[in-house]
Coordinates of N, CA and C and ligand atoms in Angstrom, one line a residue:
M1 N 41.1 -19.4 58.6 CA 41.4 -20.2 57.4 C 40.3 -20.2 56.5
S2 N 40.5 -19.9 55.2 CA 39.4 -19.9 54.3 C 38.9 -21.4 54.0
K3 N 37.7 -21.4 53.6 CA 37.0 -22.7 53.3 C 37.7 -23.5 52.2
V4 N 37.7 -24.8 52.3 CA 38.2 -25.6 51.2 C 37.0 -25.8 50.2
V5 N 37.2 -25.4 49.0 CA 36.2 -25.6 48.0 C 36.3 -26.9 47.2
M6 N 37.5 -27.4 47.2 CA 37.8 -28.6 46.4 C 38.9 -29.4 47.1
H7 N 38.6 -30.7 47.3 CA 39.6 -31.5 48.0 C 39.6 -32.9 47.4
C8 N 40.8 -33.4 47.2 CA 40.9 -34.8 46.9 C 42.0 -35.5 47.6
H9 N 41.9 -36.8 47.8 CA 43.0 -37.5 48.4 C 43.0 -39.0 47.9
D10 N 44.2 -39.5 48.0 CA 44.4 -40.9 47.5 C 43.9 -41.1 46.1
L11 N 44.0 -40.1 45.3 CA 43.5 -40.1 43.9 C 44.4 -40.9 43.0
C12 N 43.8 -41.9 42.4 CA 44.6 -42.7 41.4 C 43.8 -42.8 40.1
R13 N 44.6 -42.6 39.0 CA 44.0 -42.8 37.6 C 45.1 -43.5 36.8
T14 N 44.7 -44.6 36.2 CA 45.5 -45.4 35.4 C 44.9 -45.6 34.0
F15 N 45.7 -45.4 33.0 CA 45.2 -45.7 31.6 C 45.8 -46.9 31.1
V16 N 45.1 -47.7 30.4 CA 45.6 -49.0 29.8 C 45.7 -48.8 28.3
E17 N 46.9 -48.9 27.8 CA 47.1 -48.8 26.4 C 47.6 -50.1 25.9
G18 N 46.8 -50.9 25.3 CA 47.2 -52.2 24.9 C 47.7 -53.0 26.1
A19 N 48.9 -53.5 26.1 CA 49.5 -54.2 27.2 C 50.1 -53.3 28.3
L20 N 50.1 -52.0 28.0 CA 50.8 -51.1 28.8 C 49.9 -50.4 29.8
E21 N 50.2 -50.4 31.1 CA 49.5 -49.6 32.1 C 50.2 -48.4 32.5
V22 N 49.6 -47.2 32.3 CA 50.2 -46.0 32.7 C 49.5 -45.5 34.0
N23 N 50.3 -45.5 35.1 CA 49.7 -44.9 36.4 C 50.0 -43.4 36.4
V24 N 49.0 -42.7 35.9 CA 49.2 -41.3 35.7 C 49.2 -40.5 37.1
L25 N 48.1 -40.8 37.8 CA 48.0 -40.2 39.2 C 48.1 -41.3 40.2
R26 N 48.9 -41.1 41.2 CA 49.1 -42.1 42.3 C 49.0 -41.5 43.7
D27 N 47.9 -41.8 44.3 CA 47.6 -41.3 45.7 C 47.8 -39.8 45.8
L28 N 47.3 -39.1 44.8 CA 47.5 -37.6 44.8 C 46.5 -37.0 45.8
E29 N 47.0 -35.9 46.5 CA 46.2 -35.2 47.4 C 46.4 -33.7 47.1
I30 N 45.2 -33.0 47.1 CA 45.3 -31.5 46.9 C 44.1 -30.9 47.5
S31 N 44.2 -29.7 48.0 CA 43.1 -28.9 48.5 C 43.1 -27.5 47.8
I32 N 42.0 -27.1 47.4 CA 41.9 -25.7 46.8 C 41.0 -24.9 47.8
H33 N 41.5 -23.8 48.3 CA 40.7 -22.9 49.2 C 40.0 -21.8 48.5
A34 N 38.9 -21.4 49.1 CA 38.1 -20.3 48.6 C 39.0 -19.1 48.2
G35 N 38.9 -18.6 47.0 CA 39.6 -17.4 46.5 C 41.1 -17.6 46.2
E36 N 41.6 -18.8 46.4 CA 43.0 -19.1 46.2 C 43.3 -19.1 44.7
S37 N 44.5 -18.7 44.4 CA 45.0 -18.9 43.0 C 46.1 -19.9 43.0
V38 N 46.0 -20.9 42.2 CA 46.9 -22.0 42.2 C 47.4 -22.3 40.8
A39 N 48.7 -22.5 40.7 CA 49.2 -22.9 39.4 C 49.6 -24.4 39.5
I40 N 49.3 -25.2 38.5 CA 49.8 -26.5 38.4 C 50.7 -26.6 37.2
V41 N 52.0 -26.9 37.5 CA 52.9 -27.1 36.4 C 53.4 -28.5 36.3
G42 N 54.2 -28.8 35.3 CA 54.7 -30.2 35.2 C 54.9 -30.5 33.7
A43 N 55.8 -31.5 33.5 CA 56.2 -31.9 32.2 C 54.9 -32.3 31.4
S44 N 55.0 -32.3 30.1 CA 54.0 -32.8 29.2 C 53.8 -34.3 29.5
G45 N 52.5 -34.6 29.7 CA 52.3 -36.1 30.0 C 52.3 -36.4 31.5
S46 N 52.6 -35.4 32.3 CA 52.7 -35.7 33.7 C 51.3 -35.9 34.4
G47 N 50.2 -35.5 33.7 CA 48.9 -35.8 34.3 C 48.1 -34.5 34.7
K48 N 48.5 -33.4 34.3 CA 47.8 -32.1 34.7 C 46.4 -32.1 34.2
S49 N 46.2 -32.4 32.9 CA 44.8 -32.3 32.3 C 44.0 -33.5 33.0
T50 N 44.6 -34.6 33.2 CA 43.9 -35.7 33.8 C 43.4 -35.3 35.2
L51 N 44.2 -34.6 35.9 CA 43.8 -34.1 37.3 C 42.7 -33.1 37.2
L52 N 42.8 -32.2 36.3 CA 41.7 -31.2 36.1 C 40.4 -31.9 35.7
H53 N 40.4 -32.8 34.8 CA 39.2 -33.6 34.4 C 38.6 -34.3 35.6
L54 N 39.4 -34.9 36.4 CA 38.9 -35.6 37.6 C 38.2 -34.6 38.6
L55 N 38.9 -33.5 38.8 CA 38.4 -32.5 39.8 C 37.1 -31.9 39.3
A56 N 37.0 -31.9 37.9 CA 35.7 -31.3 37.3 C 34.6 -32.4 37.2
G57 N 35.0 -33.6 37.6 CA 34.0 -34.7 37.5 C 33.7 -35.0 36.0
L58 N 34.6 -34.7 35.1 CA 34.5 -35.1 33.7 C 35.0 -36.5 33.4
D59 N 35.8 -37.0 34.4 CA 36.3 -38.3 34.3 C 36.3 -38.9 35.7
R60 N 36.2 -40.2 35.8 CA 36.1 -40.9 37.1 C 37.5 -41.5 37.6
P61 N 37.8 -41.3 38.8 CA 39.1 -41.9 39.3 C 39.0 -43.4 39.5
D62 N 40.1 -44.1 39.5 CA 40.1 -45.5 39.7 C 40.1 -45.8 41.3
A63 N 40.6 -44.8 42.0 CA 40.5 -44.9 43.5 C 40.7 -43.4 44.0
G64 N 40.3 -43.3 45.3 CA 40.4 -42.0 45.9 C 39.1 -41.2 46.0
I65 N 39.1 -40.2 46.8 CA 37.9 -39.4 47.1 C 38.1 -38.0 46.5
I66 N 37.0 -37.5 45.9 CA 37.0 -36.1 45.4 C 35.8 -35.4 46.1
E67 N 36.1 -34.3 46.8 CA 35.0 -33.5 47.4 C 34.9 -32.1 46.8
I68 N 33.7 -31.8 46.4 CA 33.5 -30.4 45.9 C 32.6 -29.7 47.0
D69 N 33.0 -28.6 47.5 CA 32.2 -27.9 48.5 C 31.8 -28.9 49.6
G70 N 32.7 -29.8 50.0 CA 32.4 -30.7 51.2 C 31.6 -31.9 50.8
E71 N 31.2 -32.0 49.5 CA 30.4 -33.1 49.2 C 31.2 -34.1 48.2
S72 N 31.2 -35.4 48.6 CA 31.9 -36.3 47.7 C 31.2 -36.5 46.4
I73 N 31.9 -36.5 45.3 CA 31.3 -36.7 44.0 C 31.4 -38.1 43.5
N74 N 32.1 -38.9 44.3 CA 32.4 -40.3 43.8 C 31.2 -41.1 43.4
Q75 N 30.2 -41.0 44.3 CA 29.0 -41.9 44.1 C 27.9 -41.2 43.3
M76 N 28.2 -39.9 42.9 CA 27.2 -39.1 42.3 C 26.8 -39.6 40.9
G77 N 25.6 -39.6 40.6 CA 25.2 -39.9 39.2 C 25.5 -38.8 38.2
D78 N 25.5 -39.1 37.0 CA 25.9 -38.1 36.0 C 25.1 -36.8 36.0
R79 N 23.7 -36.9 36.3 CA 22.9 -35.8 36.3 C 23.2 -34.9 37.5
S80 N 23.4 -35.5 38.7 CA 23.7 -34.7 39.9 C 25.0 -34.0 39.7
L81 N 25.9 -34.7 39.1 CA 27.3 -34.2 38.9 C 27.3 -33.0 37.9
A82 N 26.5 -33.1 36.9 CA 26.3 -32.1 35.9 C 25.8 -30.8 36.6
R83 N 24.8 -31.0 37.5 CA 24.2 -29.9 38.2 C 25.2 -29.2 39.2
L84 N 26.0 -30.1 39.9 CA 27.0 -29.6 40.8 C 28.1 -28.8 40.0
R85 N 28.4 -29.3 38.9 CA 29.4 -28.7 38.1 C 28.9 -27.3 37.6
N86 N 27.7 -27.3 37.2 CA 27.1 -26.0 36.7 C 27.0 -25.0 37.8
R87 N 26.8 -25.4 39.0 CA 26.7 -24.5 40.1 C 28.0 -24.0 40.7
H88 N 29.0 -24.9 40.7 CA 30.2 -24.6 41.5 C 31.5 -24.3 40.6
M89 N 31.5 -24.7 39.3 CA 32.7 -24.7 38.6 C 32.6 -24.0 37.2
G90 N 33.7 -23.4 36.9 CA 33.8 -22.9 35.5 C 35.0 -23.4 34.9
F91 N 35.0 -23.5 33.5 CA 36.2 -24.1 32.8 C 36.6 -23.2 31.7
V92 N 37.9 -23.1 31.6 CA 38.5 -22.5 30.4 C 39.6 -23.4 29.8
Y93 N 39.4 -23.8 28.6 CA 40.4 -24.7 27.9 C 41.3 -24.0 27.0
Q94 N 42.3 -24.7 26.5 CA 43.2 -24.1 25.5 C 42.4 -23.7 24.3
M95 N 41.5 -24.6 23.8 CA 40.7 -24.2 22.7 C 39.4 -23.7 23.3
H96 N 38.8 -22.6 22.8 CA 37.7 -22.0 23.4 C 36.5 -22.8 23.6
H97 N 36.2 -23.8 22.7 CA 35.0 -24.6 22.8 C 33.7 -23.8 22.9
L98 N 33.7 -22.7 22.2 CA 32.4 -22.0 22.1 C 31.5 -22.6 21.0
L99 N 30.2 -22.5 21.2 CA 29.4 -23.1 20.2 C 29.3 -22.1 19.0
P100 N 29.7 -22.6 17.8 CA 29.9 -21.7 16.6 C 28.7 -21.1 16.1
E101 N 27.5 -21.7 16.3 CA 26.3 -21.1 15.7 C 25.6 -20.1 16.6
F102 N 26.2 -19.9 17.8 CA 25.6 -19.0 18.8 C 26.4 -17.7 18.9
T103 N 25.8 -16.6 19.3 CA 26.6 -15.4 19.5 C 27.4 -15.5 20.8
A104 N 28.3 -14.5 21.0 CA 29.1 -14.4 22.2 C 28.1 -14.4 23.4
L105 N 27.1 -13.5 23.3 CA 26.1 -13.3 24.4 C 25.4 -14.6 24.7
E106 N 25.0 -15.3 23.7 CA 24.3 -16.6 23.9 C 25.2 -17.7 24.5
N107 N 26.4 -17.7 24.0 CA 27.4 -18.7 24.5 C 27.6 -18.5 26.0
V108 N 27.6 -17.2 26.4 CA 27.9 -16.9 27.9 C 26.6 -17.2 28.7
A109 N 25.4 -17.0 28.0 CA 24.2 -17.1 28.7 C 23.7 -18.6 28.9
I110 N 24.2 -19.4 28.0 CA 23.7 -20.8 28.0 C 23.9 -21.6 29.4
P111 N 25.0 -21.5 30.0 CA 25.1 -22.2 31.3 C 24.1 -21.7 32.3
K112 N 23.8 -20.4 32.3 CA 22.8 -19.8 33.2 C 21.4 -20.3 32.9
M113 N 21.1 -20.5 31.6 CA 19.8 -21.0 31.2 C 19.7 -22.5 31.6
I114 N 20.8 -23.2 31.5 CA 20.8 -24.6 31.9 C 20.6 -24.7 33.4
G115 N 21.1 -23.7 34.1 CA 20.9 -23.6 35.6 C 19.6 -23.2 36.0
G116 N 18.7 -22.9 35.1 CA 17.3 -22.6 35.4 C 16.8 -21.2 35.2
A117 N 17.7 -20.3 34.8 CA 17.4 -18.9 34.7 C 16.6 -18.7 33.3
S118 N 15.8 -17.7 33.3 CA 15.1 -17.4 32.1 C 16.1 -16.8 31.1
R119 N 15.7 -16.8 29.8 CA 16.6 -16.3 28.8 C 17.0 -14.8 29.1
E120 N 16.0 -14.1 29.5 CA 16.2 -12.6 29.8 C 17.2 -12.5 30.9
Q121 N 17.0 -13.2 32.1 CA 17.9 -13.1 33.2 C 19.3 -13.5 32.8
A122 N 19.4 -14.6 32.0 CA 20.7 -15.2 31.6 C 21.5 -14.2 30.8
E123 N 20.7 -13.6 29.8 CA 21.4 -12.7 28.9 C 21.8 -11.4 29.6
E124 N 21.1 -11.0 30.6 CA 21.4 -9.8 31.4 C 22.7 -10.1 32.1
A125 N 22.8 -11.2 32.8 CA 24.0 -11.6 33.5 C 25.2 -11.7 32.6
A126 N 25.0 -12.3 31.4 CA 26.0 -12.5 30.4 C 26.5 -11.1 29.9
M127 N 25.6 -10.2 29.7 CA 26.0 -8.9 29.2 C 26.9 -8.1 30.2
V128 N 26.6 -8.3 31.5 CA 27.4 -7.6 32.6 C 28.8 -8.1 32.5
L129 N 29.0 -9.4 32.3 CA 30.3 -9.9 32.2 C 31.0 -9.5 30.9
L130 N 30.3 -9.6 29.8 CA 30.9 -9.2 28.6 C 31.4 -7.8 28.6
E131 N 30.6 -6.9 29.2 CA 31.0 -5.5 29.4 C 32.3 -5.4 30.3
R132 N 32.2 -6.2 31.3 CA 33.4 -6.1 32.3 C 34.7 -6.6 31.6
L133 N 34.6 -7.5 30.7 CA 35.8 -8.0 30.0 C 36.0 -7.3 28.7
G134 N 35.3 -6.2 28.5 CA 35.6 -5.3 27.3 C 35.1 -5.9 26.0
L135 N 34.0 -6.6 26.1 CA 33.4 -7.3 24.9 C 32.0 -6.8 24.5
K136 N 31.6 -5.7 25.1 CA 30.3 -5.2 24.8 C 29.9 -5.1 23.3
E137 N 30.9 -4.6 22.6 CA 30.7 -4.4 21.2 C 30.7 -5.7 20.4
R138 N 31.1 -6.8 21.0 CA 31.2 -8.0 20.3 C 30.1 -9.0 20.7
A139 N 29.2 -8.5 21.5 CA 28.2 -9.5 22.1 C 27.4 -10.2 21.0
T140 N 27.1 -9.6 19.9 CA 26.3 -10.2 18.9 C 27.1 -11.0 17.8
H141 N 28.4 -11.0 18.0 CA 29.2 -11.7 17.0 C 29.3 -13.2 17.4
R142 N 29.4 -14.0 16.3 CA 29.6 -15.4 16.5 C 31.1 -15.7 16.7
P143 N 31.5 -16.8 17.3 CA 32.9 -17.1 17.5 C 33.8 -16.9 16.3
G144 N 33.3 -17.3 15.1 CA 34.0 -17.2 13.9 C 34.3 -15.7 13.5
E145 N 33.6 -14.8 14.1 CA 33.8 -13.4 13.8 C 34.6 -12.7 14.9
L146 N 35.2 -13.5 15.8 CA 36.0 -12.9 16.9 C 37.5 -13.3 16.7
S147 N 38.4 -12.5 17.3 CA 39.8 -12.8 17.3 C 40.0 -13.9 18.4
G148 N 41.2 -14.5 18.3 CA 41.5 -15.6 19.3 C 41.4 -15.1 20.7
G149 N 41.9 -13.9 21.0 CA 41.9 -13.3 22.3 C 40.5 -13.0 22.8
E150 N 39.7 -12.5 21.8 CA 38.3 -12.2 22.1 C 37.5 -13.5 22.5
R151 N 37.7 -14.5 21.7 CA 37.1 -15.8 21.9 C 37.4 -16.3 23.3
Q152 N 38.7 -16.2 23.7 CA 39.1 -16.7 25.0 C 38.5 -15.9 26.1
R153 N 38.4 -14.6 25.9 CA 37.7 -13.7 26.9 C 36.2 -14.1 27.0
V154 N 35.6 -14.4 25.9 CA 34.2 -14.9 25.9 C 34.1 -16.2 26.8
A155 N 35.1 -17.1 26.5 CA 35.2 -18.3 27.3 C 35.3 -18.1 28.8
V156 N 36.1 -17.0 29.1 CA 36.3 -16.7 30.5 C 34.9 -16.2 31.1
C157 N 34.2 -15.4 30.3 CA 32.9 -14.9 30.7 C 31.9 -16.1 31.0
R158 N 32.0 -17.0 30.0 CA 31.1 -18.2 30.2 C 31.4 -19.0 31.4
A159 N 32.7 -19.1 31.7 CA 33.2 -19.8 32.9 C 32.7 -19.1 34.2
L160 N 32.4 -17.8 34.1 CA 32.1 -17.0 35.3 C 30.6 -16.8 35.6
V161 N 29.8 -17.1 34.5 CA 28.4 -16.6 34.6 C 27.6 -17.2 35.7
M162 N 28.0 -18.3 36.2 CA 27.2 -18.9 37.3 C 27.8 -18.6 38.7
N163 N 28.7 -17.6 38.7 CA 29.4 -17.2 40.0 C 30.0 -18.5 40.6
P164 N 30.8 -19.2 39.9 CA 31.4 -20.4 40.5 C 32.3 -20.2 41.7
D165 N 32.5 -21.2 42.5 CA 33.5 -21.1 43.6 C 34.9 -21.2 43.0
V166 N 35.0 -22.0 41.9 CA 36.3 -22.2 41.3 C 36.3 -22.3 39.8
V167 N 37.3 -21.7 39.2 CA 37.5 -21.8 37.8 C 38.7 -22.7 37.5
L168 N 38.5 -23.7 36.7 CA 39.6 -24.6 36.3 C 40.0 -24.2 34.9
A169 N 41.3 -23.9 34.7 CA 41.8 -23.4 33.4 C 43.0 -24.3 33.0
D170 N 42.8 -24.9 31.8 CA 43.8 -25.8 31.3 C 44.5 -25.1 30.1
E171 N 45.7 -24.6 30.3 CA 46.4 -23.8 29.2 C 45.5 -22.8 28.5
P172 N 44.9 -21.9 29.3 CA 43.9 -21.1 28.7 C 44.4 -20.1 27.7
T173 N 45.7 -19.8 27.8 CA 46.3 -18.8 26.9 C 47.3 -19.5 26.0
G174 N 47.3 -20.8 25.9 CA 48.3 -21.5 25.1 C 48.3 -21.2 23.6
N175 N 47.1 -20.8 23.1 CA 47.0 -20.6 21.7 C 47.1 -19.1 21.3
L176 N 47.5 -18.3 22.2 CA 47.4 -16.8 22.0 C 48.8 -16.3 21.9
D177 N 49.0 -15.2 21.2 CA 50.3 -14.5 21.2 C 50.6 -14.0 22.6
P178 N 51.9 -13.8 22.9 CA 52.2 -13.4 24.3 C 51.5 -12.2 24.9
E179 N 51.3 -11.2 24.1 CA 50.6 -10.0 24.6 C 49.1 -10.3 24.9
T180 N 48.4 -10.9 24.0 CA 47.0 -11.3 24.2 C 46.9 -12.2 25.4
A181 N 47.8 -13.2 25.4 CA 47.8 -14.1 26.6 C 47.9 -13.4 27.9
Q182 N 48.8 -12.4 27.9 CA 49.0 -11.6 29.1 C 47.7 -10.9 29.5
D183 N 47.0 -10.3 28.5 CA 45.7 -9.6 28.7 C 44.7 -10.6 29.3
V184 N 44.5 -11.7 28.7 CA 43.5 -12.7 29.1 C 43.8 -13.1 30.5
F185 N 45.1 -13.4 30.7 CA 45.5 -13.9 32.0 C 45.3 -12.8 33.1
Q186 N 45.6 -11.6 32.8 CA 45.4 -10.5 33.7 C 43.9 -10.4 34.1
L187 N 43.0 -10.6 33.2 CA 41.6 -10.5 33.4 C 41.2 -11.6 34.4
M188 N 41.8 -12.8 34.2 CA 41.5 -13.9 35.1 C 41.9 -13.6 36.5
R189 N 43.1 -13.0 36.6 CA 43.6 -12.7 37.9 C 42.8 -11.6 38.6
E190 N 42.3 -10.7 37.8 CA 41.4 -9.6 38.4 C 40.1 -10.2 38.9
V191 N 39.6 -11.1 38.1 CA 38.3 -11.7 38.5 C 38.5 -12.6 39.7
N192 N 39.6 -13.2 39.8 CA 40.0 -14.0 41.0 C 40.1 -13.1 42.2
A193 N 40.7 -12.0 42.1 CA 40.9 -11.1 43.2 C 39.5 -10.4 43.6
E194 N 38.8 -9.9 42.5 CA 37.6 -9.1 42.7 C 36.4 -9.9 43.2
F195 N 36.2 -11.1 42.6 CA 35.0 -11.9 42.9 C 35.4 -13.0 43.9
G196 N 36.6 -13.2 44.3 CA 37.0 -14.2 45.2 C 36.8 -15.6 44.7
V197 N 36.9 -15.7 43.3 CA 36.7 -17.0 42.7 C 38.1 -17.7 42.7
A198 N 38.1 -18.9 43.3 CA 39.4 -19.7 43.2 C 39.8 -20.0 41.8
L199 N 41.1 -20.0 41.5 CA 41.5 -20.2 40.1 C 42.6 -21.3 40.1
V200 N 42.3 -22.3 39.4 CA 43.3 -23.4 39.3 C 43.8 -23.4 37.8
L201 N 45.1 -23.0 37.6 CA 45.6 -22.8 36.3 C 46.7 -23.8 36.0
V202 N 46.5 -24.5 34.9 CA 47.5 -25.4 34.4 C 48.2 -24.6 33.3
T203 N 49.5 -24.5 33.4 CA 50.3 -23.7 32.4 C 51.7 -24.1 32.3
H204 N 52.3 -24.0 31.1 CA 53.7 -24.2 30.8 C 54.5 -22.9 31.0
D205 N 53.7 -21.8 31.1 CA 54.4 -20.5 31.2 C 54.8 -20.2 32.6
K206 N 56.1 -20.2 32.8 CA 56.6 -20.0 34.2 C 56.2 -18.6 34.8
G207 N 56.2 -17.6 33.9 CA 55.9 -16.3 34.3 C 54.5 -16.2 34.8
L208 N 53.5 -16.8 34.1 CA 52.1 -16.8 34.5 C 52.0 -17.6 35.8
A209 N 52.6 -18.8 35.8 CA 52.5 -19.6 37.0 C 53.0 -18.9 38.3
F210 N 54.1 -18.2 38.2 CA 54.7 -17.6 39.4 C 53.8 -16.5 39.9
S211 N 52.9 -16.0 39.1 CA 52.0 -14.9 39.7 C 50.8 -15.5 40.4
M212 N 50.8 -16.8 40.6 CA 49.7 -17.4 41.4 C 50.2 -17.5 42.8
Q213 N 49.3 -17.5 43.8 CA 49.7 -17.6 45.2 C 50.4 -18.9 45.5
T214 N 49.9 -20.0 45.0 CA 50.4 -21.3 45.3 C 50.8 -22.0 44.0
G215 N 51.9 -22.7 44.1 CA 52.3 -23.5 42.9 C 52.6 -24.9 43.3
Y216 N 52.1 -25.8 42.4 CA 52.3 -27.2 42.6 C 53.0 -27.8 41.3
Q217 N 53.9 -28.7 41.5 CA 54.4 -29.4 40.4 C 53.8 -30.9 40.4
L218 N 53.3 -31.3 39.2 CA 52.9 -32.7 39.1 C 54.1 -33.5 38.8
L219 N 54.4 -34.4 39.7 CA 55.7 -35.2 39.6 C 55.4 -36.6 40.0
E220 N 55.6 -37.6 39.1 CA 55.4 -39.0 39.5 C 54.1 -39.3 40.1
G221 N 53.0 -38.6 39.5 CA 51.7 -39.0 39.9 C 51.2 -38.2 41.2
K222 N 52.0 -37.4 41.7 CA 51.6 -36.6 42.9 C 51.9 -35.1 42.7
V223 N 51.2 -34.3 43.5 CA 51.6 -32.8 43.4 C 52.5 -32.5 44.6
V224 N 53.6 -31.8 44.2 CA 54.6 -31.3 45.2 C 54.5 -29.8 45.2
K225 N 54.3 -29.3 46.4 CA 54.2 -27.8 46.5 C 55.5 -27.2 46.2
E226 N 55.5 -26.2 45.3 CA 56.7 -25.5 44.9 C 56.9 -24.2 45.6
W227 N 55.7 -23.5 45.8 CA 55.8 -22.2 46.5 C 54.4 -21.9 47.1
G228 N 54.4 -20.9 47.9 CA 53.2 -20.4 48.5 C 52.8 -21.1 49.8
D229 N 52.1 -20.4 50.7 CA 51.7 -21.0 51.9 C 50.2 -21.3 51.7
G230 N 49.7 -21.2 50.5 CA 48.3 -21.5 50.2 C 47.4 -20.5 50.7
V231 N 46.7 -20.7 51.8 CA 45.6 -19.9 52.2 C 45.9 -18.4 52.5
G232 N 45.1 -17.6 51.9 CA 45.2 -16.2 52.2 C 46.5 -15.4 51.8
A233 N 47.4 -16.1 51.2 CA 48.6 -15.5 50.8 C 48.3 -14.4 49.8
S234 N 48.9 -13.2 49.9 CA 48.6 -12.3 48.8 C 49.8 -12.1 48.0
F235 N 49.5 -12.0 46.7 CA 50.6 -11.9 45.7 C 51.0 -10.4 45.6
D236 N 52.3 -10.1 45.8 CA 52.7 -8.7 45.7 C 53.9 -8.6 44.9
G237 N 54.2 -9.5 44.1 CA 55.4 -9.5 43.2 C 55.0 -9.6 41.8
Ligands
ATP1 N1 41.9 -41.1 27.7 C1 43.2 -41.5 27.8 N2 43.5 -42.8 27.4 C2 44.8 -43.2 27.5 N3 45.8 -42.5 28.0 C3 45.6 -41.3 28.4 C4 44.2 -40.7 28.3 N4 44.3 -39.4 28.8 C5 45.6 -39.2 29.1 N5 46.3 -40.3 28.9 C6 47.8 -40.5 29.2 O1 48.0 -40.0 30.5 C7 49.2 -39.2 30.6 C8 48.9 -37.9 31.2 O2 48.1 -37.1 30.2 P1 47.7 -35.6 30.5 O3 46.9 -35.2 29.3 O4 47.0 -35.5 31.8 O5 49.1 -34.9 30.6 P2 49.4 -33.3 30.7 O6 50.2 -33.1 31.9 O7 48.1 -32.5 30.7 O8 50.3 -33.0 29.4 P3 50.3 -31.7 28.5 O9 51.2 -30.7 29.3 O10 51.0 -32.2 27.3 O11 48.9 -31.2 28.2 C9 49.8 -39.2 29.2 O12 50.8 -40.2 29.1 C10 48.6 -39.6 28.3 O13 49.0 -40.3 27.2
MG2 MG1 47.3 -31.2 29.3

């Protein structure tokens, strides 16, 4: 059985809006295994982004335990958490969130420099990924000079530059036309298979979701497994 890279249980998150309490996540449990590809689907407002933010340590739960690589992050201070996130996780959002004043190469290199690498090492690693994702000719362009699909591919490179155990992607292709979305998604799947990076994908696109090994639906604050036996399943459809 492959290693569990991310696990949470009894996870609760409630938002208070005036007099209204919204129990978005209620005793949720999920495990992500090394190299696994996971889709999380569910209605708008069901809590998918909330779950991803908690797993990433970008938000704190009201109750429950979150373990990254076997280590509980609940009691971790912000600095340790930032370090752990930098080492183990990559993110791709619906909006690319690239830094506008930096080139594609610099945007991809920055997490690596934050992780302690020299500028030279970081840019070398960044260039390898940009080439791999067909962006060699775009390395010196700023985000404003790139197409939507190119920006999202740069964002995928940035998510991968630290060789993370897991990439969390929240509607990564939501702003792209269907064809470009398919290209970006295909690259993410290749990276998942090739580098053994676990991929957790939130998407409204059923076609994309079904090409992941495991699928969960977020329903009434919990995840319900819809397909896949999780570990080691290979996708051949
Ligand atoms: N910071 C916040 N403060 C108050 N309520 C919030 C906050 N973040 C999320 N919510 C509420 O929690 C619920 C779940 O939101 P979330 O963004 O996780 O849904 P989602 O499944 O990602 O939806 P979508 O598919 O539209 O992106 C929603 O009702 C939302 O209004
Ligand atoms: Mg969302």
